[in-house]
Amino acid sequence: MPVTVDPRDDLALVVVDSPPVNATSRAVRAGLIEAADRIDANPLIRAAVLICRGQTFIAGGDVREFDAEPVEPHLPDVVARIEAAETPWLAAIHGSALGGGLELALGCRWRVATADARLGLPEVTLGLIPGAGGTVRLPRLVPLDLATRMAGLGEPISAQEAHANGLVDALIEGDLEAGALRFLRCALDAPPQRTIDRPIADTGANDFWQSQQSTAAKRHRGQAAPGLALEALRAAVERSAGDALSREREVHLRLRKSPESRALRHVFFAERAAMKPPVEAAPGDLDSAGVVGGGTMGAGIAAAFLDAGIPVTLMERDQASLDRGLAGVARIYAGSVKRGRMSEADRDARLAQLTGALDASSLAGADVVVEAVFEDLEVKREVFRRLDAVCKPGALLATNTSYIDPNAIAAATSRPDAVIGLHFFSPANVMKLLEVVRTDAASARSLATAWAVARRLGKTPVLSGVCDGFIGNRILKVFRREAERLLLSGTHPGDVDHAMRAFGMPMGSFEMQDLAGLDIAAAMRAAARARGETVFAPISDRLVALGRLGQKAGGGWYDYDDGDRTPRPSDTVAEIIADESAKAGGAREDLDAGAIQHRIFRPMVEEGKRILSEGIAETPSAIDLVEVLGFGFPRWRGGLMYWAAANGGQSPNST
Ligand code: NAI
């Protein structure tokens, strides 16, 4: 039974036990209605405590049910039943009270929570709005700007913030059940009003809704749900509760069928499935890590381990480089402190777990070592030879290489089964994607450990076979090539960038290159050409030759005024493009945003299909995750392959 009633003298516990996250499945909803009926029918029970077993309070709806027509009893009716109960209810929250879970708690007269609980209405992140009164009840308890942050932007809040703002009546230390019963005994004689009957004190200043809408539009560009959630909140403020509730439900049900929500649910399930290791094997320990090379990536990777509470030894080739590497890690944390995201004490605690080293023997005890030295096979092989000589048996030896065949690196060791690619994305302490590159000899244990690393570091792992650039950079190469090719037939860099943004990418290809610096890609092209490959980049090559390396050089694909990052069309670039187009001799075309998107994304999809047929990626979802989490492909379009399948080969909508 997922819901049981357990009497405690004149109180009753309503216990939800429905692993893994006590979602509001049909059985749980029906169980709650039955519990409310039983409790109301028993005059000896004076109040009820809604509490959950397992790791969390009701953490949300059962997302799988969203694909089907809703089944009775509907969640809004369950919330209303609890709220209308003659015997008042209290919600005792631990873990997460999200979505439908928070909506149920809002239907209770009181809410208490453990200090580490989180509360939120994240429906917009699945392309939905709350559907069981969340937008109508929340602003009756908390200030309007907090309600809009929670329901409009989908941001969860801590128990402390919930307590400070009236959403939670008390924080419980120690045993939640005992604390909740204690709280209830004191509060019982004067139950507060039902949430739905409370007035909304705060109606928002004049331009409140407009400014909220523009924030949501910026943060969730291209998506409908956040704006609709704000409209639902506004209806709660301006209309009767009954009217607002029925509008909210109607929009929620409509959105369940929207392409945006379906795409977001696809990514949600893909992310969950990705966390499951591809093999059944026990992972190695993860009590300490080594990082070799403290440049851009090494410093970020070290920070990612430190953030997960794993001590790191950072090894460099000489003292000056080591000092730079350690300073690089410190700079990452200084940035977090400056932005108010981390306390100075936390920064100090993390840096205290970081040790510098110049000798590989310092890595002898590490459970996992990630190499992030120069992208040069010989340099990497030498590093792995040394690691092989000193590292303890069972340690995972990983390379962060972008393009080099990790099999050739593994072959430098006497234990190729322990060598694997762990391809982080920049900034490595922030980006969620981790490509796990499977070497030919990689053992099941090495793969299991790679998955354990991803889990500990809060990353989403995607398995990739070995090929040039693995999944992500191989598709990126097509993206860049096609963007540059368009310029030869008369499309301007600004047109391409506009079309990419209109599609929902955070930035266009050319703006992005100017921001990152054209030198990185140029070095990659040089390396690829040195390997005998042909790389199409006639215009990029000329810009680099002129020293137009991007924003840092005052110009790249665009010109920049001093101290201003606004891209301005460049006459020099226009001349180079005209010259190269004349050489190419192709016809000039006038392409709108939709056609530009088609020209760029279709070849990427074709590359994705080749990646699948070669077995480099195991599923289309793997490619979707790489594109969404590593390359800014709009999440609400579901990822490259999902988008292609959903659009059936049609030119995409440009808005
Ligand atoms: P970087 O040039 O910033 O840093 C490389 C560091 O390795 C330098 O600090 C250098 O002193 C050190 N190093 C060189 N030889 C060494 C040795 N024998 N022992 C110890 N340290 C040594 O390079 P970056 O950008 O951090 O790249 C490192 C690796 O990560 C490369 O393989 C690159 O392809 C890969 N990568 C880079 C990404 C990026 O966005 N920059 C993204 C993903 C992977």
XYZ file of C-alpha atoms and ligand atoms in Angstrom:
699
model
C 0.000 0.000 0.000
C 1.622 3.273 -1.025
C -0.430 5.247 1.543
C -1.215 4.080 5.077
C -2.859 5.749 8.061
C -1.120 5.201 11.357
C -2.959 6.590 14.430
C -0.877 8.197 17.206
C -3.199 8.889 20.144
C -5.489 11.678 18.934
C -3.301 12.390 15.881
C -2.746 10.325 12.737
C 0.233 9.845 10.475
C -0.573 9.595 6.771
C 2.467 7.771 5.478
C 3.365 7.760 1.772
C 5.760 4.991 0.830
C 6.136 4.780 -2.923
C 9.767 4.427 -4.005
C 11.838 5.865 -5.468
C 10.554 9.436 -4.991
C 6.970 9.095 -3.736
C 5.642 10.617 -6.958
C 1.948 11.520 -7.137
C 1.028 8.407 -9.103
C -2.593 7.314 -9.397
C -2.179 4.881 -6.482
C -0.770 7.602 -4.220
C -3.534 10.040 -5.183
C -6.239 7.470 -4.528
C -4.587 6.505 -1.231
C -4.586 10.120 -0.058
C -8.287 10.596 -0.805
C -9.073 7.417 1.091
C -6.915 8.556 4.014
C -8.725 11.908 4.163
C -12.100 10.127 4.172
C -11.067 7.742 6.931
C -9.587 10.454 9.098
C -12.604 12.741 8.721
C -14.844 9.826 9.668
C -12.964 9.231 12.912
C -13.957 11.840 15.526
C -11.089 10.810 17.805
C -8.456 12.077 15.367
C -7.821 15.795 15.780
C -5.154 16.341 13.096
C -3.119 14.468 10.488
C 0.568 14.546 9.549
C 1.411 13.858 5.896
C 4.883 12.323 5.931
C 6.917 10.200 3.518
C 9.206 7.228 3.869
C 12.457 6.916 1.936
C 14.771 9.630 0.745
C 12.251 12.367 0.071
C 8.830 13.909 0.501
C 6.598 13.698 -2.604
C 9.133 14.895 -5.171
C 6.738 15.552 -8.036
C 4.320 14.062 -10.502
C 4.855 10.782 -12.251
C 6.297 12.213 -15.473
C 5.459 9.026 -17.389
C 1.763 9.659 -16.751
C 2.016 12.995 -18.600
C 1.974 11.204 -21.932
C -1.474 9.759 -21.286
C -4.855 11.305 -20.553
C -5.121 12.163 -16.839
C -6.707 9.445 -14.704
C -8.941 9.992 -11.661
C -8.567 10.962 -8.942
C -6.991 14.117 -10.367
C -4.342 15.841 -8.311
C -6.241 19.158 -7.991
C -9.144 17.213 -6.444
C -6.804 15.477 -4.002
C -5.299 18.807 -2.923
C -8.778 20.285 -2.574
C -9.965 17.267 -0.568
C -7.079 17.579 1.891
C -7.561 21.328 2.143
C -11.296 20.970 2.749
C -10.849 18.171 5.304
C -12.568 18.796 8.611
C -9.545 17.371 10.381
C -6.616 19.691 9.576
C -3.468 18.308 7.912
C 0.194 19.181 8.347
C 2.874 18.370 5.754
C 6.173 17.142 7.222
C 8.772 17.657 4.505
C 12.203 16.109 4.067
C 14.242 15.844 0.866
C 12.314 17.545 -1.927
C 8.749 18.863 -2.087
C 8.543 19.626 -5.782
C 5.707 20.181 -8.238
C 2.695 18.117 -7.227
C 4.434 17.385 -3.910
C 4.558 21.059 -3.000
C 1.004 21.529 -4.269
C -0.169 18.843 -1.827
C 1.765 20.537 0.963
C 0.117 23.850 0.030
C -3.259 22.195 0.556
C -2.281 21.385 4.161
C -2.852 23.897 6.968
C 0.757 23.790 8.136
C 4.112 22.848 6.674
C 7.226 21.910 8.638
C 10.528 20.852 7.088
C 13.974 19.524 7.876
C 16.778 22.058 7.421
C 18.094 20.373 4.257
C 14.735 20.171 2.452
C 14.071 21.904 -0.883
C 10.737 23.231 -2.078
C 9.815 24.238 -5.593
C 7.488 24.333 -8.572
C 9.829 23.286 -11.397
C 7.069 22.501 -13.930
C 8.340 25.133 -16.383
C 11.557 23.153 -16.758
C 9.382 20.429 -18.285
C 7.489 22.910 -20.456
C 4.467 22.863 -18.145
C 2.893 25.068 -15.525
C 1.692 23.733 -12.169
C -1.627 21.973 -12.582
C -2.952 21.499 -9.055
C -3.210 24.991 -7.669
C 0.484 25.781 -7.203
C 0.243 29.183 -8.851
C -2.954 30.003 -6.970
C -1.984 28.943 -3.444
C 1.716 29.866 -3.392
C 1.189 33.668 -3.642
C -1.223 33.389 -0.706
C 1.677 32.321 1.493
C 4.823 34.008 0.143
C 5.700 37.421 -1.326
C 4.835 37.741 -4.990
C 8.387 38.108 -6.232
C 9.300 34.822 -4.580
C 6.212 33.121 -6.036
C 7.169 34.307 -9.522
C 10.735 33.113 -9.061
C 9.550 29.688 -7.981
C 6.685 29.120 -10.412
C 7.779 31.371 -13.304
C 11.470 30.501 -13.429
C 11.123 27.064 -11.828
C 13.763 27.727 -9.166
C 13.529 25.605 -6.020
C 14.322 27.237 -2.661
C 15.887 26.011 0.569
C 13.898 25.203 3.691
C 15.471 28.273 5.335
C 14.241 30.597 2.601
C 10.836 28.906 2.708
C 10.727 29.418 6.480
C 11.789 33.063 6.283
C 9.027 33.725 3.740
C 6.069 31.991 5.356
C 5.972 28.864 3.209
C 7.212 26.681 6.040
C 5.942 27.234 9.598
C 8.828 25.589 11.422
C 12.181 23.972 10.741
C 12.547 20.643 12.512
C 15.831 19.504 13.984
C 16.322 15.837 14.731
C 13.626 13.279 14.005
C 11.057 14.733 11.594
C 8.120 12.602 12.709
C 8.606 13.379 16.403
C 9.227 17.063 15.658
C 6.132 17.317 13.463
C 3.929 15.722 16.138
C 5.395 18.058 18.760
C 4.751 21.101 16.572
C 1.213 19.969 15.909
C 0.372 19.542 19.593
C 1.237 23.208 20.184
C -0.445 24.501 17.013
C -3.536 22.329 17.033
C -5.865 24.541 18.999
C -5.657 27.406 16.535
C -5.348 26.065 12.980
C -4.611 28.774 10.432
C -7.034 29.574 7.615
C -7.114 27.228 4.641
C -4.518 28.441 2.124
C -7.086 29.042 -0.608
C -9.124 31.297 1.699
C -6.209 33.569 2.493
C -6.084 36.959 0.795
C -3.142 37.913 -1.425
C -1.556 40.903 0.236
C 0.922 41.763 -2.489
C -0.515 42.574 -5.905
C 2.684 43.774 -7.576
C 3.810 47.285 -8.505
C 2.765 48.875 -11.822
C 5.334 47.350 -14.109
C 5.774 44.189 -12.028
C 4.277 41.713 -14.496
C 5.914 43.305 -17.485
C 9.356 43.128 -15.940
C 8.773 39.533 -14.795
C 7.708 38.575 -18.291
C 10.794 40.122 -19.805
C 13.079 38.312 -17.314
C 11.382 35.006 -18.131
C 11.601 35.691 -21.857
C 15.343 36.322 -21.539
C 16.077 33.342 -19.328
C 13.870 30.898 -21.191
C 14.107 32.292 -24.688
C 11.795 30.615 -27.156
C 9.728 28.805 -24.523
C 6.073 29.347 -23.778
C 5.656 27.788 -20.336
C 7.424 30.387 -18.150
C 5.308 33.239 -19.545
C 2.160 31.172 -19.081
C 3.124 30.365 -15.479
C 3.442 34.088 -14.837
C 0.040 34.666 -16.412
C -1.414 32.012 -14.119
C 0.104 33.784 -11.090
C -1.312 37.055 -12.327
C -4.752 35.456 -12.642
C -4.401 34.258 -9.039
C -3.774 37.844 -7.953
C -6.417 39.509 -10.086
C -9.257 36.966 -10.260
C -11.241 34.754 -7.921
C -9.441 31.655 -6.653
C -11.925 29.366 -8.422
C -11.456 31.090 -11.747
C -7.660 31.074 -11.383
C -7.637 27.380 -10.479
C -9.624 26.326 -13.521
C -7.527 28.468 -15.866
C -4.320 27.025 -14.426
C -5.560 23.447 -14.912
C -6.713 24.104 -18.443
C -3.303 25.535 -19.449
C -1.459 22.714 -17.663
C -3.394 20.034 -19.549
C -2.925 21.825 -22.867
C 0.830 22.119 -22.300
C 1.205 18.412 -21.587
C 0.636 17.893 -25.297
C 2.866 20.733 -26.500
C 5.968 19.975 -28.582
C 7.997 22.036 -26.080
C 6.956 19.912 -23.113
C 7.384 16.652 -25.015
C 10.904 17.682 -26.019
C 11.822 18.717 -22.482
C 10.440 15.455 -21.119
C 12.510 13.569 -23.684
C 15.688 15.259 -22.390
C 14.587 14.657 -18.793
C 14.266 10.913 -19.431
C 17.457 10.809 -21.486
C 19.348 12.405 -18.600
C 17.932 9.931 -16.140
C 18.724 6.955 -18.360
C 22.265 8.261 -18.895
C 23.063 7.908 -15.203
C 22.740 4.137 -15.434
C 26.161 2.556 -16.076
C 26.407 0.594 -19.349
C 27.961 -2.348 -17.522
C 27.298 -4.239 -14.348
C 30.501 -4.084 -12.376
C 31.633 -2.696 -9.049
C 33.351 0.692 -9.445
C 36.698 1.474 -7.833
C 37.046 3.812 -4.847
C 36.854 7.583 -5.275
C 38.557 8.966 -2.214
C 41.283 10.944 -3.948
C 42.036 12.296 -7.403
C 45.047 13.402 -9.413
C 45.001 15.890 -12.267
C 47.975 16.183 -14.631
C 48.266 19.572 -16.323
C 46.900 22.697 -14.675
C 45.873 24.750 -17.706
C 42.347 25.834 -18.611
C 40.929 22.339 -18.390
C 43.105 20.926 -15.598
C 42.201 23.769 -13.229
C 38.489 23.349 -13.983
C 38.652 19.566 -13.583
C 40.474 19.956 -10.249
C 37.713 22.332 -9.093
C 35.052 19.826 -10.179
C 36.608 17.149 -7.954
C 37.108 19.576 -5.050
C 33.468 20.653 -5.335
C 32.500 16.997 -4.916
C 34.553 16.797 -1.728
C 37.338 14.723 -3.312
C 40.904 15.859 -2.469
C 43.051 16.613 -5.528
C 46.752 16.486 -6.273
C 47.513 18.723 -9.254
C 50.701 17.854 -11.107
C 52.534 20.159 -13.493
C 55.751 20.061 -15.460
C 57.630 22.885 -13.651
C 57.224 25.218 -10.702
C 56.094 28.219 -12.723
C 53.378 26.160 -14.472
C 52.342 24.632 -11.165
C 52.000 28.068 -9.581
C 49.881 29.123 -12.541
C 47.737 26.008 -12.267
C 47.117 26.397 -8.529
C 46.366 30.081 -9.069
C 43.912 29.028 -11.791
C 41.942 26.919 -9.320
C 42.046 29.712 -6.732
C 40.766 32.133 -9.392
C 37.750 29.934 -10.089
C 36.779 30.076 -6.412
C 37.580 33.792 -6.123
C 34.997 34.300 -8.897
C 32.411 32.265 -6.990
C 33.039 34.261 -3.803
C 32.825 37.544 -5.701
C 29.480 36.566 -7.209
C 28.178 35.628 -3.774
C 27.838 31.947 -4.703
C 30.362 30.707 -2.149
C 31.486 31.791 1.310
C 35.148 32.544 1.992
C 35.153 29.675 4.489
C 33.941 27.216 1.809
C 36.563 28.491 -0.603
C 39.289 27.987 2.000
C 37.988 24.507 2.818
C 38.144 23.507 -0.836
C 41.569 24.953 -1.463
C 42.840 23.151 1.649
C 42.065 19.882 -0.188
C 44.278 20.866 -3.136
C 47.944 19.877 -3.237
C 50.477 20.757 -5.928
C 53.114 18.337 -7.198
C 55.937 18.182 -9.718
C 56.622 14.497 -9.427
C 54.319 11.736 -10.653
C 55.043 9.706 -7.519
C 52.721 12.120 -5.662
C 49.877 10.498 -7.626
C 50.716 6.994 -6.379
C 47.733 6.863 -4.011
C 45.112 8.489 -6.263
C 41.987 6.468 -7.099
C 41.475 8.352 -10.354
C 43.892 10.473 -12.399
C 42.739 12.766 -15.202
C 45.350 13.919 -17.687
C 44.822 17.370 -19.240
C 48.228 18.260 -20.713
C 48.900 19.629 -24.210
C 47.015 18.015 -27.057
C 50.054 16.105 -28.283
C 50.228 12.329 -28.523
C 53.848 12.007 -27.497
C 53.482 14.300 -24.490
C 50.415 12.346 -23.390
C 52.042 8.963 -23.902
C 54.996 10.038 -21.764
C 52.625 11.162 -19.002
C 50.822 7.803 -19.095
C 54.101 5.877 -19.032
C 54.943 7.676 -15.807
C 51.469 7.172 -14.367
C 51.686 3.484 -15.200
C 54.943 3.263 -13.272
C 53.662 4.881 -10.086
C 49.872 4.615 -9.800
C 48.380 1.974 -7.556
C 46.729 -1.056 -9.132
C 43.033 -0.429 -9.697
C 43.385 3.317 -10.247
C 41.447 4.728 -13.214
C 43.745 6.556 -15.640
C 41.769 8.990 -17.779
C 42.652 11.326 -20.619
C 40.794 14.540 -21.372
C 41.981 14.571 -24.974
C 39.712 16.259 -27.508
C 40.846 14.513 -30.679
C 43.652 12.027 -30.015
C 42.876 8.306 -30.147
C 42.865 7.227 -26.479
C 43.820 3.698 -27.581
C 47.180 5.072 -28.678
C 47.575 6.625 -25.237
C 46.484 3.439 -23.440
C 49.042 1.475 -25.438
C 51.828 3.376 -23.661
C 50.875 1.627 -20.422
C 51.031 -1.945 -19.197
C 47.354 -1.680 -18.168
C 45.267 -0.462 -21.102
C 42.159 -1.872 -19.368
C 42.491 0.922 -16.771
C 42.697 3.713 -19.374
C 39.643 5.584 -20.598
C 38.706 8.970 -22.030
C 36.947 11.396 -19.708
C 36.210 14.338 -21.971
C 35.135 17.349 -19.923
C 33.761 20.539 -21.446
C 34.919 24.039 -20.653
C 34.473 25.381 -17.980
C 34.916 21.890 -16.562
C 33.593 22.725 -13.105
C 30.357 24.069 -14.601
C 29.451 22.112 -17.730
C 27.263 19.092 -17.063
C 28.404 16.929 -19.968
C 31.076 14.266 -19.587
C 31.864 12.190 -22.675
C 33.200 8.835 -21.542
C 35.356 7.515 -24.361
C 35.526 3.758 -24.388
C 38.951 2.411 -25.303
C 39.181 -1.046 -26.903
C 40.628 -2.617 -23.769
C 38.629 -0.685 -21.143
C 37.447 -3.031 -18.411
C 33.897 -3.091 -17.073
C 35.296 -1.825 -13.793
C 36.894 1.175 -15.536
C 33.566 2.056 -17.142
C 31.736 1.603 -13.842
C 34.272 3.892 -12.161
C 33.834 6.492 -14.916
C 30.102 6.467 -14.174
C 30.810 6.796 -10.469
C 33.030 9.823 -11.202
C 30.230 11.422 -13.238
C 27.714 10.810 -10.475
C 29.963 12.221 -7.756
C 30.820 15.276 -9.847
C 27.181 15.948 -10.757
C 27.843 15.362 -14.458
C 25.784 13.528 -17.056
C 27.931 10.825 -18.679
C 27.527 9.899 -22.344
C 29.369 6.915 -23.766
C 31.291 7.561 -26.978
C 33.286 5.271 -29.175
C 36.623 6.357 -30.586
C 36.608 8.597 -33.663
C 37.983 12.000 -34.529
C 36.420 14.469 -32.078
C 34.224 11.797 -30.483
C 30.526 12.687 -30.613
C 30.518 16.370 -29.731
C 33.520 17.876 -31.487
C 32.844 15.788 -34.573
C 29.435 17.433 -34.927
C 30.863 20.834 -33.946
C 33.225 20.597 -36.892
C 30.251 20.241 -39.245
C 28.509 23.151 -37.531
C 31.515 25.423 -38.082
C 32.129 24.221 -41.617
C 28.543 24.781 -42.732
C 28.374 28.204 -41.084
C 31.523 29.260 -42.922
C 30.344 27.742 -46.188
C 27.206 29.877 -46.106
C 29.344 33.002 -46.160
C 30.663 32.058 -49.595
C 27.205 32.368 -51.101
C 26.459 35.828 -49.787
C 25.143 35.274 -46.266
C 26.718 37.602 -43.690
C 28.142 36.427 -40.343
C 25.482 38.531 -38.632
C 22.711 36.707 -40.567
C 24.056 33.327 -39.468
C 24.381 34.392 -35.851
C 20.900 35.880 -35.866
C 19.457 32.643 -37.284
C 21.235 30.569 -34.625
C 19.902 32.746 -31.818
C 16.434 32.697 -33.323
C 16.609 28.905 -33.244
C 17.381 29.101 -29.516
C 21.152 28.689 -29.418
C 22.674 30.926 -26.726
C 25.011 32.438 -29.319
C 25.781 32.302 -32.994
C 28.772 30.447 -34.395
C 30.785 33.557 -35.242
C 30.057 35.524 -32.055
C 31.052 32.415 -30.145
C 34.358 32.107 -31.963
C 35.112 35.779 -31.304
C 34.390 35.256 -27.619
C 36.478 32.089 -27.246
C 39.281 33.280 -29.528
C 39.953 32.053 -33.050
C 43.380 30.727 -32.056
C 42.002 27.613 -30.304
C 40.199 26.370 -33.402
C 43.181 27.380 -35.550
C 45.497 25.224 -33.433
C 43.063 22.318 -33.783
C 42.981 22.798 -37.564
C 46.765 22.898 -37.700
C 46.924 19.653 -35.729
C 44.295 18.020 -37.948
C 46.139 19.098 -41.109
C 49.360 17.783 -39.606
C 47.529 14.456 -39.285
C 46.798 14.662 -43.012
C 43.143 15.723 -42.787
C 41.519 18.381 -44.910
C 39.765 21.091 -42.962
C 37.499 23.599 -44.642
C 38.042 27.056 -43.151
C 39.267 29.418 -45.882
C 37.976 32.576 -44.243
C 38.934 31.631 -40.661
C 42.447 30.869 -41.861
C 42.810 34.335 -43.348
C 41.407 36.054 -40.250
C 43.899 34.209 -38.067
C 46.739 35.103 -40.436
C 45.768 38.770 -39.996
C 45.780 38.415 -36.207
C 42.010 38.859 -36.025
C 41.696 36.437 -33.114
C 38.405 37.727 -31.705
C 37.335 40.087 -28.937
C 40.655 39.887 -27.144
C 42.387 41.206 -30.304
C 39.829 43.952 -30.916
C 38.435 42.088 -33.904
C 37.676 38.683 -35.349
C 34.594 37.908 -37.388
C 33.371 41.297 -36.197
C 34.987 44.586 -35.196
C 34.821 45.728 -31.568
C 35.190 49.211 -30.143
C 37.525 49.600 -27.161
C 35.967 48.154 -24.006
C 32.761 47.260 -25.847
C 31.714 43.720 -26.647
C 29.044 44.677 -29.162
C 29.863 42.961 -32.465
C 29.967 45.370 -35.412
C 30.128 44.287 -39.056
C 33.691 44.529 -40.346
C 34.694 45.906 -43.762
C 37.907 43.882 -43.671
C 35.991 40.663 -43.098
C 33.490 41.604 -45.800
C 36.368 42.033 -48.281
C 37.888 38.674 -47.367
C 34.505 36.988 -47.710
C 33.930 38.672 -51.100
C 37.355 37.562 -52.259
C 36.872 33.955 -51.129
C 33.352 33.821 -52.606
C 34.708 35.011 -55.944
C 37.329 32.253 -55.818
C 34.690 29.681 -54.943
C 32.573 30.947 -57.813
C 29.291 29.615 -56.466
C 25.878 31.214 -57.004
C 24.703 33.875 -54.591
C 21.660 33.071 -52.534
C 19.332 35.075 -50.382
C 18.529 32.912 -47.363
C 16.141 33.705 -44.525
C 16.700 32.512 -40.949
C 14.793 29.251 -41.462
C 16.826 28.374 -44.551
C 20.097 29.187 -42.778
C 19.112 26.927 -39.895
C 18.259 24.178 -42.341
C 21.600 24.501 -44.117
C 23.514 24.254 -40.850
C 21.540 21.725 -38.846
C 20.695 19.219 -41.588
C 24.340 18.256 -42.245
C 24.794 17.992 -38.475
C 21.894 15.556 -38.329
C 23.451 13.563 -41.184
C 26.718 13.433 -39.236
C 24.720 12.274 -36.226
C 23.273 9.441 -38.301
C 26.748 8.372 -39.390
C 27.893 8.490 -35.756
C 25.029 6.141 -34.909
C 25.590 3.777 -37.801
C 29.277 3.518 -36.898
C 28.296 2.669 -33.326
C 30.152 5.695 -31.906
C 26.972 6.750 -30.102
C 24.659 4.022 -28.879
C 21.377 5.902 -29.153
C 20.031 9.109 -30.724
C 19.390 10.309 -27.154
C 23.127 10.150 -26.457
C 23.698 12.649 -29.284
C 20.826 14.778 -27.988
C 22.430 14.974 -24.556
C 25.828 15.881 -25.997
C 24.313 18.705 -28.042
C 22.053 20.030 -25.274
C 24.505 19.772 -22.372
C 27.738 20.497 -24.213
C 26.937 22.749 -27.151
C 23.926 24.908 -26.277
C 21.400 23.158 -28.554
C 18.064 24.338 -27.143
C 16.860 21.889 -24.535
C 13.247 22.664 -25.380
C 13.860 21.370 -28.910
C 14.867 18.038 -27.392
C 18.371 17.802 -28.883
C 19.628 17.455 -32.443
C 18.305 13.994 -33.334
C 15.007 14.367 -31.470
C 14.419 17.682 -33.186
C 15.154 16.190 -36.602
C 12.796 13.281 -35.992
C 10.049 15.491 -34.564
C 10.248 17.871 -37.499
C 10.224 15.142 -40.091
C 12.825 16.765 -42.289
C 10.969 20.072 -42.441
C 12.752 23.386 -42.331
C 12.554 24.506 -38.705
C 10.425 27.315 -37.458
C 12.729 30.301 -37.116
C 11.002 31.956 -34.196
P 46.408 24.313 -21.687
O 47.477 24.595 -22.658
O 45.633 25.429 -21.099
O 47.016 23.472 -20.466
C 47.869 22.389 -20.606
C 48.709 22.319 -19.332
O 49.425 21.101 -19.315
C 49.729 23.442 -19.213
O 49.547 24.104 -17.985
C 51.071 22.706 -19.248
O 52.056 23.318 -18.412
C 50.698 21.338 -18.744
N 51.598 20.280 -19.167
C 52.128 20.081 -20.392
N 52.912 18.997 -20.395
C 52.879 18.490 -19.144
C 53.475 17.370 -18.516
N 54.273 16.557 -19.195
N 53.216 17.145 -17.220
C 52.418 17.958 -16.528
N 51.823 19.036 -17.069
C 52.059 19.307 -18.357
O 45.434 23.270 -22.398
P 43.880 22.953 -22.112
O 43.052 23.840 -22.950
O 43.671 22.920 -20.658
O 43.740 21.489 -22.720
C 44.261 20.359 -22.071
C 43.698 19.121 -22.709
O 42.294 19.151 -22.613
C 44.005 18.966 -24.181
O 44.173 17.606 -24.458
C 42.754 19.505 -24.849
O 42.562 18.959 -26.132
C 41.706 19.021 -23.894
N 40.459 19.770 -23.904
C 40.431 21.128 -24.010
C 39.231 21.828 -23.984
C 39.212 23.320 -24.043
O 38.116 23.892 -24.229
N 40.303 24.015 -23.890
C 37.944 21.117 -23.873
C 38.092 19.689 -23.677
C 39.300 19.059 -23.737
